[in-house]
Structure formats: C-alpha cells, structure tokens
mmCIF file of C-alpha atoms in Angstrom:
data_model
loop_
_atom_site.group_PDB
_atom_site.id
_atom_site.type_symbol
_atom_site.label_atom_id
_atom_site.label_comp_id
_atom_site.label_asym_id
_atom_site.label_seq_id
_atom_site.Cartn_x
_atom_site.Cartn_y
_atom_site.Cartn_z
ATOM 1 C CA MET A 1 -40.799 -36.562 17.857
ATOM 2 C CA SER A 2 -39.385 -37.123 21.371
ATOM 3 C CA LEU A 3 -37.814 -34.263 23.350
ATOM 4 C CA LEU A 4 -34.257 -35.701 23.176
ATOM 5 C CA PRO A 5 -34.252 -35.771 19.317
ATOM 6 C CA ALA A 6 -35.765 -32.312 19.155
ATOM 7 C CA LEU A 7 -33.153 -31.001 21.500
ATOM 8 C CA ARG A 8 -30.342 -32.565 19.372
ATOM 9 C CA LEU A 9 -31.880 -31.156 16.182
ATOM 10 C CA ALA A 10 -32.073 -27.724 17.829
ATOM 11 C CA ALA A 11 -28.367 -28.139 18.836
ATOM 12 C CA LEU A 12 -27.448 -29.023 15.428
ATOM 13 C CA CYS A 13 -29.231 -26.226 13.751
ATOM 14 C CA ALA A 14 -27.528 -23.759 16.225
ATOM 15 C CA PHE A 15 -24.214 -25.197 15.134
ATOM 16 C CA LEU A 16 -24.617 -25.201 11.536
ATOM 17 C CA PRO A 17 -24.540 -21.460 10.793
ATOM 18 C CA ALA A 18 -21.334 -21.089 12.697
ATOM 19 C CA ALA A 19 -19.839 -24.036 10.982
ATOM 20 C CA ALA A 20 -20.919 -22.719 7.537
ATOM 21 C CA PHE A 21 -19.379 -19.175 8.403
ATOM 22 C CA SER A 22 -16.268 -20.760 9.651
ATOM 23 C CA ALA A 23 -15.943 -22.704 6.469
ATOM 24 C CA ASP A 24 -16.607 -19.651 4.296
ATOM 25 C CA LEU A 25 -13.905 -17.595 6.054
ATOM 26 C CA ILE A 26 -11.174 -20.019 5.346
ATOM 27 C CA SER A 27 -12.585 -21.170 2.071
ATOM 28 C CA PHE A 28 -12.376 -17.642 0.770
ATOM 29 C CA TRP A 29 -8.621 -18.097 0.871
ATOM 30 C CA ASP A 30 -8.584 -21.584 -0.795
ATOM 31 C CA SER A 31 -8.202 -20.048 -4.123
ATOM 32 C CA PRO A 32 -6.047 -16.962 -5.254
ATOM 33 C CA GLN A 33 -7.542 -13.608 -4.309
ATOM 34 C CA LYS A 34 -6.475 -10.394 -5.771
ATOM 35 C CA GLY A 35 -7.025 -7.065 -4.168
ATOM 36 C CA ALA A 36 -5.537 -3.735 -2.963
ATOM 37 C CA ASN A 37 -4.377 -1.910 0.130
ATOM 38 C CA GLY A 38 -6.551 0.916 1.509
ATOM 39 C CA PHE A 39 -4.155 3.030 3.611
ATOM 40 C CA ASN A 40 -6.184 6.439 3.539
ATOM 41 C CA ALA A 41 -5.972 9.117 6.100
ATOM 42 C CA LYS A 42 -9.872 9.327 6.290
ATOM 43 C CA PRO A 43 -12.393 6.418 6.720
ATOM 44 C CA GLN A 44 -13.399 5.140 3.253
ATOM 45 C CA ASP A 45 -17.075 5.215 2.277
ATOM 46 C CA GLU A 46 -19.132 3.005 0.045
ATOM 47 C CA ALA A 47 -18.246 4.890 -2.999
ATOM 48 C CA TYR A 48 -14.503 4.047 -2.531
ATOM 49 C CA PHE A 49 -15.093 0.439 -1.946
ATOM 50 C CA LYS A 50 -17.443 0.148 -4.877
ATOM 51 C CA ALA A 51 -14.847 1.850 -7.141
ATOM 52 C CA LEU A 52 -12.342 -0.841 -5.856
ATOM 53 C CA ALA A 53 -14.747 -3.617 -6.461
ATOM 54 C CA ASP A 54 -15.246 -2.381 -9.946
ATOM 55 C CA THR A 55 -11.690 -3.082 -10.728
ATOM 56 C CA GLY A 56 -12.209 -6.808 -10.040
ATOM 57 C CA ALA A 57 -10.738 -6.773 -6.622
ATOM 58 C CA THR A 58 -12.052 -9.316 -4.234
ATOM 59 C CA TRP A 59 -10.309 -8.050 -0.988
ATOM 60 C CA VAL A 60 -8.890 -4.992 0.734
ATOM 61 C CA ARG A 61 -6.261 -4.838 3.329
ATOM 62 C CA LEU A 62 -7.504 -1.943 5.474
ATOM 63 C CA THR A 63 -5.829 0.030 8.037
ATOM 64 C CA PHE A 64 -7.368 2.321 10.429
ATOM 65 C CA SER A 65 -4.219 3.722 12.005
ATOM 66 C CA LYS A 66 -4.178 6.833 9.993
ATOM 67 C CA TRP A 67 -7.478 7.912 10.978
ATOM 68 C CA HIS A 68 -8.080 10.674 13.593
ATOM 69 C CA GLY A 69 -9.864 9.378 16.755
ATOM 70 C CA LYS A 70 -10.541 10.373 20.267
ATOM 71 C CA GLY A 71 -7.088 9.697 21.505
ATOM 72 C CA ARG A 72 -3.527 10.000 19.992
ATOM 73 C CA ASP A 73 -3.685 6.633 18.509
ATOM 74 C CA PHE A 74 -6.821 5.592 16.645
ATOM 75 C CA LEU A 75 -8.839 2.732 18.315
ATOM 76 C CA ILE A 76 -5.817 1.945 20.602
ATOM 77 C CA GLY A 77 -6.219 5.274 22.454
ATOM 78 C CA ASP A 78 -2.655 5.584 23.395
ATOM 79 C CA ALA A 79 0.071 3.163 22.173
ATOM 80 C CA ASP A 80 2.037 4.385 25.342
ATOM 81 C CA HIS A 81 -0.435 2.540 27.544
ATOM 82 C CA TYR A 82 -3.459 0.514 26.141
ATOM 83 C CA ALA A 83 -6.499 0.552 28.493
ATOM 84 C CA GLY A 84 -9.152 -0.728 26.062
ATOM 85 C CA LEU A 85 -10.665 0.156 22.644
ATOM 86 C CA VAL A 86 -12.066 3.490 22.120
ATOM 87 C CA PRO A 87 -15.958 3.035 21.460
ATOM 88 C CA GLU A 88 -16.326 6.036 19.213
ATOM 89 C CA ASP A 89 -13.294 4.944 17.040
ATOM 90 C CA LEU A 90 -14.607 1.283 16.894
ATOM 91 C CA ALA A 91 -18.026 2.749 15.668
ATOM 92 C CA THR A 92 -16.102 4.524 12.841
ATOM 93 C CA LEU A 93 -14.209 1.316 11.861
ATOM 94 C CA ARG A 94 -17.467 -0.684 11.895
ATOM 95 C CA ALA A 95 -19.115 1.954 9.559
ATOM 96 C CA SER A 96 -16.237 1.563 7.136
ATOM 97 C CA LEU A 97 -16.557 -2.243 7.171
ATOM 98 C CA ASP A 98 -20.264 -1.925 6.640
ATOM 99 C CA ALA A 99 -19.455 0.047 3.599
ATOM 100 C CA ALA A 100 -16.915 -2.566 2.295
ATOM 101 C CA HIS A 101 -19.538 -5.251 2.881
ATOM 102 C CA ALA A 102 -22.233 -3.356 0.936
ATOM 103 C CA ALA A 103 -19.655 -3.128 -2.086
ATOM 104 C CA GLY A 104 -19.003 -6.897 -1.826
ATOM 105 C CA LEU A 105 -15.473 -6.755 -0.646
ATOM 106 C CA LYS A 106 -13.850 -8.877 1.981
ATOM 107 C CA VAL A 107 -11.605 -6.902 4.421
ATOM 108 C CA VAL A 108 -8.318 -7.836 6.159
ATOM 109 C CA VAL A 109 -7.901 -5.403 8.956
ATOM 110 C CA VAL A 110 -4.297 -4.366 9.821
ATOM 111 C CA PRO A 111 -2.969 -1.901 12.414
ATOM 112 C CA LEU A 112 0.093 0.156 11.741
ATOM 113 C CA SER A 113 0.652 0.617 15.406
ATOM 114 C CA LEU A 114 0.289 -1.527 18.493
ATOM 115 C CA PRO A 115 1.061 -0.795 22.182
ATOM 116 C CA GLY A 116 4.797 -0.026 22.239
ATOM 117 C CA ALA A 117 5.186 -0.074 18.565
ATOM 118 C CA ARG A 118 3.757 3.275 17.361
ATOM 119 C CA TRP A 119 4.121 3.662 13.545
ATOM 120 C CA THR A 120 7.199 5.686 12.758
ATOM 121 C CA GLN A 121 5.364 8.387 10.897
ATOM 122 C CA GLN A 122 3.400 9.162 13.860
ATOM 123 C CA ASN A 123 6.223 8.902 16.231
ATOM 124 C CA ASP A 124 8.215 11.920 15.115
ATOM 125 C CA GLY A 125 10.176 9.736 12.565
ATOM 126 C CA LYS A 126 11.704 7.545 15.337
ATOM 127 C CA PHE A 127 11.305 3.676 15.183
ATOM 128 C CA ASP A 128 9.604 2.426 18.295
ATOM 129 C CA ASP A 129 11.409 -0.491 19.696
ATOM 130 C CA ARG A 130 9.397 -0.855 23.101
ATOM 131 C CA LEU A 131 7.239 -3.793 22.016
ATOM 132 C CA TRP A 132 10.426 -5.817 21.137
ATOM 133 C CA SER A 133 12.310 -4.895 24.261
ATOM 134 C CA ASP A 134 9.695 -4.546 27.126
ATOM 135 C CA PRO A 135 7.391 -7.602 27.978
ATOM 136 C CA ALA A 136 4.746 -5.350 29.454
ATOM 137 C CA TYR A 137 4.019 -3.994 25.878
ATOM 138 C CA ALA A 138 3.573 -7.523 24.573
ATOM 139 C CA ASP A 139 0.880 -8.067 27.150
ATOM 140 C CA GLN A 140 -0.960 -4.896 26.149
ATOM 141 C CA ALA A 141 -0.690 -5.951 22.401
ATOM 142 C CA VAL A 142 -2.210 -9.390 23.239
ATOM 143 C CA GLN A 143 -5.049 -7.711 25.056
ATOM 144 C CA PHE A 144 -5.696 -5.391 22.185
ATOM 145 C CA TRP A 145 -5.959 -8.121 19.735
ATOM 146 C CA GLY A 146 -8.308 -10.059 22.063
ATOM 147 C CA ASP A 147 -10.482 -7.006 22.453
ATOM 148 C CA LEU A 148 -10.638 -6.386 18.640
ATOM 149 C CA ALA A 149 -11.438 -9.746 17.736
ATOM 150 C CA ALA A 150 -14.232 -9.852 20.261
ATOM 151 C CA ALA A 151 -15.660 -6.643 18.712
ATOM 152 C CA LEU A 152 -15.258 -7.822 14.866
ATOM 153 C CA LYS A 153 -15.816 -11.337 15.143
ATOM 154 C CA ASP A 154 -19.306 -11.311 13.588
ATOM 155 C CA HIS A 155 -18.753 -8.706 10.929
ATOM 156 C CA PRO A 156 -19.537 -10.170 7.629
ATOM 157 C CA ALA A 157 -16.786 -8.243 5.730
ATOM 158 C CA VAL A 158 -14.043 -9.323 7.810
ATOM 159 C CA ALA A 159 -11.987 -12.200 6.282
ATOM 160 C CA GLY A 160 -8.849 -11.859 8.294
ATOM 161 C CA TYR A 161 -6.926 -10.025 11.104
ATOM 162 C CA ASN A 162 -3.298 -8.960 10.043
ATOM 163 C CA LEU A 163 -1.707 -8.656 13.389
ATOM 164 C CA LEU A 164 0.788 -5.948 12.604
ATOM 165 C CA ASN A 165 1.941 -4.214 9.537
ATOM 166 C CA GLU A 166 5.641 -4.656 8.802
ATOM 167 C CA PRO A 167 6.948 -5.699 12.185
ATOM 168 C CA ALA A 168 10.862 -5.172 12.557
ATOM 169 C CA PRO A 169 12.116 -6.689 15.826
ATOM 170 C CA GLU A 170 15.435 -7.111 14.184
ATOM 171 C CA LYS A 171 15.972 -3.452 13.261
ATOM 172 C CA THR A 172 17.995 -2.147 16.226
ATOM 173 C CA THR A 173 20.025 -5.420 16.723
ATOM 174 C CA GLY A 174 22.488 -4.969 13.888
ATOM 175 C CA LEU A 175 21.274 -7.621 11.699
ATOM 176 C CA ALA A 176 21.390 -6.810 8.093
ATOM 177 C CA GLU A 177 18.018 -6.703 6.427
ATOM 178 C CA ASN A 178 18.943 -8.677 3.416
ATOM 179 C CA GLY A 179 21.825 -10.547 4.957
ATOM 180 C CA ALA A 180 22.952 -13.996 4.374
ATOM 181 C CA MET A 181 20.345 -16.609 5.192
ATOM 182 C CA PRO A 182 22.437 -18.420 7.863
ATOM 183 C CA ASP A 183 22.764 -15.085 9.713
ATOM 184 C CA LEU A 184 18.947 -14.584 9.449
ATOM 185 C CA GLN A 185 18.369 -18.079 10.767
ATOM 186 C CA ALA A 186 20.974 -17.724 13.635
ATOM 187 C CA TRP A 187 19.470 -14.380 14.755
ATOM 188 C CA GLN A 188 15.927 -16.057 14.834
ATOM 189 C CA ALA A 189 17.048 -18.989 16.890
ATOM 190 C CA ALA A 190 18.819 -16.600 19.311
ATOM 191 C CA GLN A 191 15.586 -14.712 19.953
ATOM 192 C CA THR A 192 13.611 -17.730 21.241
ATOM 193 C CA GLY A 193 11.963 -16.778 24.385
ATOM 194 C CA THR A 194 12.984 -13.176 24.284
ATOM 195 C CA PRO A 195 10.646 -10.234 23.484
ATOM 196 C CA ARG A 196 11.962 -10.225 20.012
ATOM 197 C CA ASP A 197 10.676 -13.762 19.304
ATOM 198 C CA LEU A 198 8.027 -12.677 16.724
ATOM 199 C CA PRO A 199 6.505 -16.140 16.160
ATOM 200 C CA ALA A 200 6.126 -16.514 19.949
ATOM 201 C CA LEU A 201 4.305 -13.050 20.219
ATOM 202 C CA TYR A 202 1.994 -14.029 17.257
ATOM 203 C CA THR A 203 1.172 -17.230 18.955
ATOM 204 C CA ARG A 204 -0.026 -15.446 22.049
ATOM 205 C CA MET A 205 -1.975 -12.981 20.039
ATOM 206 C CA ILE A 206 -3.698 -15.729 18.259
ATOM 207 C CA ALA A 207 -4.453 -17.513 21.579
ATOM 208 C CA ALA A 208 -6.222 -14.293 22.717
ATOM 209 C CA ILE A 209 -8.239 -14.052 19.371
ATOM 210 C CA ARG A 210 -9.210 -17.742 19.456
ATOM 211 C CA ALA A 211 -10.562 -17.348 23.069
ATOM 212 C CA VAL A 212 -13.229 -15.083 21.605
ATOM 213 C CA ASP A 213 -13.173 -15.919 17.866
ATOM 214 C CA PRO A 214 -12.358 -19.472 16.700
ATOM 215 C CA VAL A 215 -13.292 -18.651 13.144
ATOM 216 C CA THR A 216 -11.529 -15.702 11.495
ATOM 217 C CA PRO A 217 -8.226 -16.379 9.659
ATOM 218 C CA VAL A 218 -5.301 -14.538 10.987
ATOM 219 C CA MET A 219 -2.572 -12.904 8.748
ATOM 220 C CA VAL A 220 0.895 -12.572 9.913
ATOM 221 C CA ASP A 221 3.704 -10.628 8.319
ATOM 222 C CA GLY A 222 7.240 -11.979 8.455
ATOM 223 C CA GLY A 223 9.994 -9.959 10.214
ATOM 224 C CA TYR A 224 12.144 -7.137 9.017
ATOM 225 C CA TYR A 225 9.305 -5.187 7.403
ATOM 226 C CA ALA A 226 7.460 -8.370 6.135
ATOM 227 C CA ASN A 227 10.528 -9.498 4.122
ATOM 228 C CA PRO A 228 10.146 -13.028 2.642
ATOM 229 C CA ARG A 229 13.546 -13.916 3.666
ATOM 230 C CA ALA A 230 12.824 -13.109 7.283
ATOM 231 C CA LEU A 231 9.801 -15.306 7.081
ATOM 232 C CA ALA A 232 11.818 -18.094 5.525
ATOM 233 C CA ALA A 233 14.159 -17.886 8.648
ATOM 234 C CA TRP A 234 11.416 -19.110 10.893
ATOM 235 C CA PRO A 235 12.111 -22.686 12.262
ATOM 236 C CA GLU A 236 8.447 -23.694 11.684
ATOM 237 C CA LYS A 237 4.906 -22.534 11.032
ATOM 238 C CA LEU A 238 2.685 -21.355 13.757
ATOM 239 C CA GLY A 239 0.372 -23.861 15.460
ATOM 240 C CA ASP A 240 -2.985 -22.463 14.319
ATOM 241 C CA ASP A 241 -4.331 -23.780 11.060
ATOM 242 C CA ARG A 242 -6.126 -20.668 10.071
ATOM 243 C CA VAL A 243 -2.933 -18.629 9.439
ATOM 244 C CA LEU A 244 -1.920 -16.684 6.344
ATOM 245 C CA TYR A 245 1.681 -15.978 5.961
ATOM 246 C CA ALA A 246 2.350 -12.484 4.282
ATOM 247 C CA PHE A 247 5.231 -10.761 2.849
ATOM 248 C CA HIS A 248 5.805 -7.355 1.195
ATOM 249 C CA MET A 249 7.600 -6.900 -2.140
ATOM 250 C CA TYR A 250 9.441 -3.581 -2.937
ATOM 251 C CA GLU A 251 12.901 -4.991 -3.792
ATOM 252 C CA PRO A 252 14.892 -3.535 -5.074
ATOM 253 C CA TYR A 253 13.670 -0.813 -2.763
ATOM 254 C CA GLY A 254 16.276 1.590 -3.978
ATOM 255 C CA ALA A 255 14.719 1.613 -7.281
ATOM 256 C CA THR A 256 10.956 1.143 -6.633
ATOM 257 C CA SER A 257 10.737 3.792 -3.894
ATOM 258 C CA ALA A 258 10.224 7.501 -3.779
ATOM 259 C CA PRO A 259 13.892 8.579 -3.218
ATOM 260 C CA ASN A 260 14.779 7.074 -6.467
ATOM 261 C CA MET A 261 12.694 9.674 -8.231
ATOM 262 C CA LYS A 262 14.848 12.451 -6.870
ATOM 263 C CA ARG A 263 18.060 11.015 -8.418
ATOM 264 C CA ASP A 264 19.588 12.952 -11.262
ATOM 265 C CA VAL A 265 19.561 9.532 -13.128
ATOM 266 C CA PRO A 266 16.967 7.169 -11.630
ATOM 267 C CA LEU A 267 17.854 3.523 -11.158
ATOM 268 C CA ARG A 268 16.335 1.343 -13.713
ATOM 269 C CA TYR A 269 14.778 -2.117 -13.984
ATOM 270 C CA PRO A 270 15.873 -4.612 -14.852
ATOM 271 C CA GLY A 271 19.577 -4.096 -14.323
ATOM 272 C CA VAL A 272 19.925 -2.328 -10.979
ATOM 273 C CA THR A 273 22.385 -4.046 -8.604
ATOM 274 C CA THR A 274 22.158 -3.980 -4.741
ATOM 275 C CA ASP A 275 23.764 -5.639 -1.915
ATOM 276 C CA TYR A 276 21.870 -8.957 -1.039
ATOM 277 C CA ALA A 277 22.287 -12.094 0.756
ATOM 278 C CA GLY A 278 26.002 -11.450 1.700
ATOM 279 C CA GLY A 279 26.853 -10.461 -1.892
ATOM 280 C CA GLU A 280 25.452 -8.542 -4.859
ATOM 281 C CA GLN A 281 22.191 -9.160 -6.781
ATOM 282 C CA MET A 282 21.350 -7.775 -10.264
ATOM 283 C CA TRP A 283 17.743 -7.540 -10.231
ATOM 284 C CA ASP A 284 15.556 -8.669 -13.218
ATOM 285 C CA LYS A 285 12.372 -10.965 -13.523
ATOM 286 C CA ALA A 286 14.285 -14.063 -12.312
ATOM 287 C CA ALA A 287 15.628 -12.243 -9.290
ATOM 288 C CA VAL A 288 12.213 -10.895 -8.364
ATOM 289 C CA ALA A 289 10.850 -14.392 -8.631
ATOM 290 C CA ALA A 290 13.601 -15.901 -6.480
ATOM 291 C CA HIS A 291 13.227 -13.367 -3.714
ATOM 292 C CA ILE A 292 9.367 -14.120 -3.763
ATOM 293 C CA ASP A 293 10.087 -17.879 -3.881
ATOM 294 C CA HIS A 294 11.583 -17.645 -0.293
ATOM 295 C CA ALA A 295 8.090 -17.318 1.102
ATOM 296 C CA PHE A 296 6.546 -19.972 -0.950
ATOM 297 C CA ASP A 297 9.331 -22.512 -0.648
ATOM 298 C CA TRP A 298 9.209 -22.132 3.102
ATOM 299 C CA ALA A 299 5.613 -22.604 3.278
ATOM 300 C CA ALA A 300 5.865 -25.645 1.084
ATOM 301 C CA ALA A 301 8.558 -27.124 3.351
ATOM 302 C CA GLN A 302 6.062 -26.712 6.270
ATOM 303 C CA GLY A 303 3.398 -28.541 4.410
ATOM 304 C CA LEU A 304 1.327 -25.437 3.610
ATOM 305 C CA PRO A 305 -0.554 -24.944 0.311
ATOM 306 C CA PRO A 306 0.465 -21.765 -1.708
ATOM 307 C CA THR A 307 -3.048 -20.273 -0.865
ATOM 308 C CA ARG A 308 -1.642 -19.716 2.686
ATOM 309 C CA VAL A 309 0.846 -17.155 1.330
ATOM 310 C CA VAL A 310 -0.029 -13.726 0.489
ATOM 311 C CA ALA A 311 1.946 -10.929 -1.230
ATOM 312 C CA ALA A 312 0.137 -8.374 0.901
ATOM 313 C CA GLU A 313 1.854 -5.269 -0.568
ATOM 314 C CA PHE A 314 3.862 -4.525 -3.685
ATOM 315 C CA GLY A 315 4.303 -1.527 -5.791
ATOM 316 C CA CYS A 316 6.496 1.046 -7.339
ATOM 317 C CA MET A 317 6.392 4.843 -7.960
ATOM 318 C CA ARG A 318 3.814 5.443 -10.838
ATOM 319 C CA LEU A 319 6.130 7.920 -12.566
ATOM 320 C CA TRP A 320 9.044 5.622 -12.520
ATOM 321 C CA PRO A 321 9.471 4.608 -16.213
ATOM 322 C CA ASP A 322 9.944 0.839 -15.360
ATOM 323 C CA CYS A 323 6.943 0.530 -13.050
ATOM 324 C CA ALA A 324 4.812 -1.397 -15.561
ATOM 325 C CA THR A 325 7.460 -3.981 -16.189
ATOM 326 C CA TYR A 326 8.165 -4.460 -12.417
ATOM 327 C CA LEU A 327 4.412 -4.809 -11.467
ATOM 328 C CA ALA A 328 3.951 -7.396 -14.194
ATOM 329 C CA ASP A 329 7.061 -9.423 -12.919
ATOM 330 C CA VAL A 330 5.961 -9.441 -9.470
ATOM 331 C CA MET A 331 2.404 -10.517 -10.317
ATOM 332 C CA ASP A 332 3.831 -13.159 -12.639
ATOM 333 C CA ALA A 333 5.914 -14.544 -9.821
ATOM 334 C CA VAL A 334 3.156 -14.701 -7.228
ATOM 335 C CA GLU A 335 0.581 -16.018 -9.642
ATOM 336 C CA ALA A 336 2.952 -18.750 -10.866
ATOM 337 C CA ARG A 337 3.271 -19.953 -7.216
ATOM 338 C CA GLY A 338 -0.492 -19.835 -6.585
ATOM 339 C CA GLY A 339 -0.599 -17.279 -3.829
ATOM 340 C CA HIS A 340 -2.668 -14.150 -3.046
ATOM 341 C CA TRP A 341 -1.791 -10.491 -3.784
ATOM 342 C CA ALA A 342 -2.880 -6.984 -2.940
ATOM 343 C CA PHE A 343 -1.170 -4.036 -4.699
ATOM 344 C CA TYR A 344 -0.143 -0.774 -2.892
ATOM 345 C CA SER A 345 -2.326 1.238 -3.093
ATOM 346 C CA PHE A 346 -5.840 2.244 -4.073
ATOM 347 C CA ARG A 347 -6.722 5.978 -4.156
ATOM 348 C CA GLU A 348 -4.603 6.932 -1.233
ATOM 349 C CA ASP A 349 -6.058 10.301 -0.237
ATOM 350 C CA GLU A 350 -2.779 12.095 0.935
ATOM 351 C CA TRP A 351 -0.255 10.673 -1.438
ATOM 352 C CA ASP A 352 -0.084 10.022 -5.256
ATOM 353 C CA GLY A 353 3.101 7.996 -5.480
ATOM 354 C CA MET A 354 1.618 4.624 -6.037
ATOM 355 C CA ASP A 355 -1.993 5.615 -7.240
ATOM 356 C CA TYR A 356 -1.808 3.752 -10.529
ATOM 357 C CA GLU A 357 -5.138 5.129 -11.683
ATOM 358 C CA LEU A 358 -3.500 8.503 -12.269
ATOM 359 C CA PRO A 359 -2.056 8.982 -15.779
ATOM 360 C CA LYS A 360 1.520 10.248 -16.079
ATOM 361 C CA SER A 361 -0.004 13.660 -17.124
ATOM 362 C CA VAL A 362 -1.011 14.208 -13.494
ATOM 363 C CA THR A 363 1.909 15.690 -11.502
ATOM 364 C CA PRO A 364 2.106 15.441 -7.795
ATOM 365 C CA GLY A 365 1.509 19.097 -7.479
ATOM 366 C CA GLN A 366 -1.862 18.793 -9.340
ATOM 367 C CA PHE A 367 -2.815 15.885 -7.076
ATOM 368 C CA TYR A 368 -2.149 17.906 -3.784
ATOM 369 C CA TYR A 369 -3.689 20.988 -5.124
ATOM 370 C CA LEU A 370 -7.029 19.208 -6.065
ATOM 371 C CA SER A 371 -6.952 17.128 -2.906
ATOM 372 C CA GLU A 372 -6.432 20.296 -0.676
ATOM 373 C CA GLU A 373 -9.279 21.986 -2.573
ATOM 374 C CA GLY A 374 -11.706 19.196 -2.079
ATOM 375 C CA LYS A 375 -11.553 18.450 -5.940
ATOM 376 C CA ALA A 376 -10.017 15.109 -6.004
ATOM 377 C CA ASP A 377 -13.018 13.770 -7.967
ATOM 378 C CA LYS A 378 -11.825 15.882 -10.727
ATOM 379 C CA LEU A 379 -8.597 14.011 -11.291
ATOM 380 C CA PRO A 380 -8.404 11.717 -14.436
ATOM 381 C CA ARG A 381 -8.281 8.035 -13.559
ATOM 382 C CA ASP A 382 -7.436 6.457 -16.740
ATOM 383 C CA GLY A 383 -3.757 5.586 -15.965
ATOM 384 C CA ALA A 384 -2.228 2.765 -18.011
ATOM 385 C CA LEU A 385 -0.783 1.078 -14.898
ATOM 386 C CA MET A 386 -4.382 0.515 -13.547
ATOM 387 C CA GLY A 387 -5.238 -1.003 -16.777
ATOM 388 C CA ILE A 388 -2.623 -3.672 -16.263
ATOM 389 C CA LEU A 389 -3.828 -4.321 -12.686
ATOM 390 C CA ARG A 390 -7.544 -4.508 -13.895
ATOM 391 C CA GLY A 391 -6.438 -6.892 -16.549
ATOM 392 C CA ARG A 392 -5.055 -9.240 -13.806
ATOM 393 C CA MET A 393 -8.096 -8.870 -11.576
ATOM 394 C CA GLY A 394 -10.610 -9.132 -14.393
ATOM 395 C CA GLY A 395 -12.294 -5.847 -13.930
#
C-alpha cells in the first residue's frame, strides 16, 4: 500500500468513530423515548439511576441547579457574573453522569438558572428578568454554554443540552400567558432583535455549542415557562438541524398543582374551566390534546418530524383524585402524535408532591419525617400511579 492511500485510510478511520457517535446521538431521538425528570437537591447516585432504568425509562432530564457547590450558583459560580465553570462542581456533575451511564440511561442536562436568570426559588422568590433586559447577561449565558459543551461533549451519557428550563421573557411585559394566539404572535414579532428574542438567544447559544461540539442534540423550551402555545408563536424553526423542541404540560395548572390541594373543594378533572386563548376552556381529554397539539402542529408546519418534539415535563399532584386520569390523557395525546415524554418527577428528595411511587397512604408529613431522619429508603414504593407510568414505559 502506498503512503497516500494509507494516509487516506487513517483519516477515514479517525473520522468514522465521530461520525458513528454523531449518528447515535441524533438517532436516539428518531423513535419516541420515555423517561423522567431528576430534579433532586443532592447529586443522584447509581442506585437512583438504576431504579429509574428499572421502570423502563430510557432517559432522564437532569438538573444540577439545586445542588450545593463552591459558589452561590452550582457550576455557574455566580449568576450575577459568570466567570467560568467551577471545576469542583463540574467534577460532581460528571460523577452523576457516570452513574447514569452505568445504569444505561441517556441524560439531557438542563440548568434552572443562567447568568442574569437565577431560578426564582433561589432568588428570594423574585423573578429574575435581567437576562431578558440586559444584553451583557446574554453574552455570559452564551459563554456558559460554550464552556459546558466543551466540558461534556465526549461524555457517553449525554444525549442533549436543554439550554434553559422554562424561560419566560414574556413575564414582565403584560402579555397574558395563555392569551389569544394573535397576541402571542404579535408579541413575538415585536421582540425581534431585542433581549427578549428567545429564538435569537438560542441561536447564539447553539453557535457557541457547535464551535466546540458539532454532535450533541440541543433541546429548547418554548417561552412562557415552556408553554406549547408560546412555541407555536415562533415564526420559524431554528437553523440547526439537531434541535429538539420542548414543552411542559401542567394545564389546567390551577387543578394539577399544589395550591389546588389546599382548596376546601379541589378543582376536578375533567370539567374544570379556566381562562384560555381570550375566552374560557373546559378541560377534558380533548382539550388536553388540543393544547399539546399546538407544539406538534407548529413542528409539522416547519417540516419537522414529531420525534423532534418533547413533552419534557408533565405531571399532577399524586394525592389529587384525578391524577391518574390526567396522566393517562397527557400520555395518550403525546403518544398519538409520536413525540417523546418525561414525567415530573422521579424520587425527588425534598418534595413528595409528584412522587408517583408513593402510595396514597404515605402522607407528606411521613415523607418529610423519614427523609429528614435519613430513612427515605423505608418509604413504600408501590404507588398505583407509578404502575401506570411503568406500563407505558415497559418496565
């Protein structure tokens, strides 16, 4: 063999692993995947991920933002001024990713905070609007994602970078969250070129990621806390062809969320009525599907397959009497369209509200007592709701 063909063969061999890895990352999402959210206050270990894998889940949407690190904000250091990844925190994150890989799970990494957008629950209960009003923070957020992608690009567990959990550039502007679609579209058009232009910020972040990592898929939440209708107000898809478009599903929020459990007579499903799209909506299976369809219909209009759409969070309070019906209706709607889903949440370590493994006999007081005593492993985990989810995941 002459030197030139040998060099060509060597070059081809060097290219093939990267090409194969590239294909593997995007092809993972070419068929519907089912998983869970891991939003724990402490880094998850291999036992946690193995328990999740045993349910039949294939992926986990994992946040590190609740973990305690060297600075105020884990990994970022300080969301008031990003100056580089914190090495010790990065090592902690990599160890958790190693544990997920050992359990056979793929991971989508998602921050709850970015520079200028500290998570409300870590910001004295105040919504942090700086990312959406000061271009300096956009620059820092872009740098953060370039740094993180460079650090994680070769990790075998990572199957996606979810750029920010539940962005809400609309929140302080007076736009109604579930307003009429023409209002949502007009608002989006008016933000072009401003700090509140979420697709433009995502485009910058993706460019920074692609400069160091051309392979890993990127997941983006629509605006207004990942509302599918906010996503449907975008004029077009993003330019990168390895993007997954995510929405969250808790509507009707007044019924599925914790405050409902404090009502003298909790709102029920189906049947609850809320303000919606400039009018009123009675929520039932058809209404749930129609709300979810906004994301899938928009994707189809953009020429995207349904496997580029992800119900990245959905859930309801486990003690709500209608939770089983609601979960089934959401899964039916997503599966009918051929998308991915991840329920919220799996074995959250500081909140029991949506821990579907817990039977109804376990009260919140029992959960907190056993958790504080270091005896969370004594909790029974034979809840009927988890049985429904297992059935869908094949576990």
